[in-house]
CSV table of C-alpha atoms in Angstrom, one decimal:
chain,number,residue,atom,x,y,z
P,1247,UNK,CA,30.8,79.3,6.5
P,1248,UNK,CA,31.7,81.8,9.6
P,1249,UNK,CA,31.7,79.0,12.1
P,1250,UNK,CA,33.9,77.3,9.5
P,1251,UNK,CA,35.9,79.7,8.8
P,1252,UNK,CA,36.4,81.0,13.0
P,1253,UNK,CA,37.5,77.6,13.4
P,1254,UNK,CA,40.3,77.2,10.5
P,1255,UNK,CA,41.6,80.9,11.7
P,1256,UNK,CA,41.7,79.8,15.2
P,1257,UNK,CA,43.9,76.8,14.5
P,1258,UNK,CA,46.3,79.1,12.4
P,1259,UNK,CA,46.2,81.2,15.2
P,1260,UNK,CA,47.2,78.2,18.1
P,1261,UNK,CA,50.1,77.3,15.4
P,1262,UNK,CA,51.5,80.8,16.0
P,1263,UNK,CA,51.3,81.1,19.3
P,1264,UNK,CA,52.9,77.5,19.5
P,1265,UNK,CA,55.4,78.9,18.0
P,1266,UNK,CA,55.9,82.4,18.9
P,1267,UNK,CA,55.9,81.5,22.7
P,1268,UNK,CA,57.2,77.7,23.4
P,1269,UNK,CA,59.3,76.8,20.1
P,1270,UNK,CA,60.6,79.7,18.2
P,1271,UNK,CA,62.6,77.6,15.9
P,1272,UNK,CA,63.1,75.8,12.2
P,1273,UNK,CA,62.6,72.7,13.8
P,1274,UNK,CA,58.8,73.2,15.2
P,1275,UNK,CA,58.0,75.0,12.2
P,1276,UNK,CA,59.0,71.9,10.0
P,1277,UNK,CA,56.9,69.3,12.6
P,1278,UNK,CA,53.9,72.0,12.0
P,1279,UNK,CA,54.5,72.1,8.4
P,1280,UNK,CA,55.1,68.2,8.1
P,1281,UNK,CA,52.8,66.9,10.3
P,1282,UNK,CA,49.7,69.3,11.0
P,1283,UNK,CA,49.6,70.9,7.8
P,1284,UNK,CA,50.6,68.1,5.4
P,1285,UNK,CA,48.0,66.3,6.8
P,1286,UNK,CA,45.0,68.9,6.9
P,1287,UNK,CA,46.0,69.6,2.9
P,1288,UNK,CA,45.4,66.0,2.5
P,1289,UNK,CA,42.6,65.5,4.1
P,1290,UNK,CA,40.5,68.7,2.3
P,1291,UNK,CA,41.6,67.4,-0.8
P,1292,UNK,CA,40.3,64.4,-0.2
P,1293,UNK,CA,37.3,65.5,0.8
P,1294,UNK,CA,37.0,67.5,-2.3
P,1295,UNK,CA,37.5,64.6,-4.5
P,1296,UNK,CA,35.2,62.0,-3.2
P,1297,UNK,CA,32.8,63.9,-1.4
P,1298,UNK,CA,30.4,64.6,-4.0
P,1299,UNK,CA,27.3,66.3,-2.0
P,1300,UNK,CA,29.5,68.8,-0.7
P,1301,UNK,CA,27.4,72.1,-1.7
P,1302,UNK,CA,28.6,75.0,-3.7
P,1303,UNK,CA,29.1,76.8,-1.0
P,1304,UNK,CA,31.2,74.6,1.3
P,1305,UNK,CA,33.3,73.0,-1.1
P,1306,UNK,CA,34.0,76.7,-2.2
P,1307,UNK,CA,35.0,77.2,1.4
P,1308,UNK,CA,37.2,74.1,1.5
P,1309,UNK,CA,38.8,75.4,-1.9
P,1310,UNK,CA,40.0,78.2,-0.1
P,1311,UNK,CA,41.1,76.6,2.7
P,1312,UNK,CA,43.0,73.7,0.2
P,1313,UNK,CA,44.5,76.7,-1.2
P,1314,UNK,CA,46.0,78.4,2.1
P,1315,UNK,CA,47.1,75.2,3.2
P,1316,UNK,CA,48.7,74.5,-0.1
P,1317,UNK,CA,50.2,77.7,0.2
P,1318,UNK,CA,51.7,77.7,4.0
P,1319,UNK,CA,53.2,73.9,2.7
P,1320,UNK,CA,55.2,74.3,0.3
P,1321,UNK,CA,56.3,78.5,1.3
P,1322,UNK,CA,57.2,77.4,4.6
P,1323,UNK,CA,59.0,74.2,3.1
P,1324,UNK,CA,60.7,75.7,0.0
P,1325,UNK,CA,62.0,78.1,2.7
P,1326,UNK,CA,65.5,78.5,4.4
P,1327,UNK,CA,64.3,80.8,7.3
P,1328,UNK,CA,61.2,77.7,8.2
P,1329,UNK,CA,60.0,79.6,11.2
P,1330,UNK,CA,59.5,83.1,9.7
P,1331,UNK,CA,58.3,81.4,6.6
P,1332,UNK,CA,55.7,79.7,8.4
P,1333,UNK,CA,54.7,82.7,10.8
P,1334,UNK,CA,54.5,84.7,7.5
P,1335,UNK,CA,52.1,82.3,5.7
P,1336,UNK,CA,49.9,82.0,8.6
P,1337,UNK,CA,49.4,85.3,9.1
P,1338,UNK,CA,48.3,86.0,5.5
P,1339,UNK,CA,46.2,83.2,5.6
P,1340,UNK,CA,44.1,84.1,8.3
P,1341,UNK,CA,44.2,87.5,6.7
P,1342,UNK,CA,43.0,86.2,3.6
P,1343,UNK,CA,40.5,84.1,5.3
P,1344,UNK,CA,38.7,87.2,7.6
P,1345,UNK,CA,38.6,89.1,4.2
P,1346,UNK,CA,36.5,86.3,2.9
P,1347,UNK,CA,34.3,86.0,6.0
P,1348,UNK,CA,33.6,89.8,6.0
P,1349,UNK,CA,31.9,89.0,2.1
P,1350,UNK,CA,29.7,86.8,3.2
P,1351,UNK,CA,28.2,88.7,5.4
């Protein structure tokens, strides 16, 4: 799970410094949101549905993940300030996902 996890909270991360340093605005925070996001959500669902020898353990991790994904979709879409919104959900998300790294060790 920690490589896993590193990896997931080091793409969050490059989506905030994307942001945060070449395009601060609504508009990259919806192409984020609508094309990197929308499309990892997808794919881990997927994955959760048909991929049936997934073990407890990392299908619990992808549950997590599903979940912060689902979570940084539709708060940073639902959301009239985008970029804050999606700076925001990031950040809790890869504060959410170090917690659960530090309980698995």
């Amino acid at each position: 799970m920690d490589k896993y996890l590193n990896l997931i909270v080091s793409r969050f991360e490059s989506y905030i410094e994307f942001l945060n340093f070449f395009e601060p605005t609504n508009e990259a925070a919806l192409f984020i949101n609508d094309s990197f996001i929308y499309n990892e959500m997808v794919r881990v669902k997927n994955a959760l549905i048909y991929n049936k020898n997934l073990l407890n353990d990392k299908r619990s991790e992808y549950q997590l993940y599903y979940i912060e994904l689902f979570h940084i979709y539709n708060y940073t879409r639902d959301s009239i300030c985008k970029f804050e919104a999606m700076i925001y959900s990031l950040q809790n998300a890869i504060r959410v996902l170090n917690k659960t790294e530090l309980r698995h060790l």
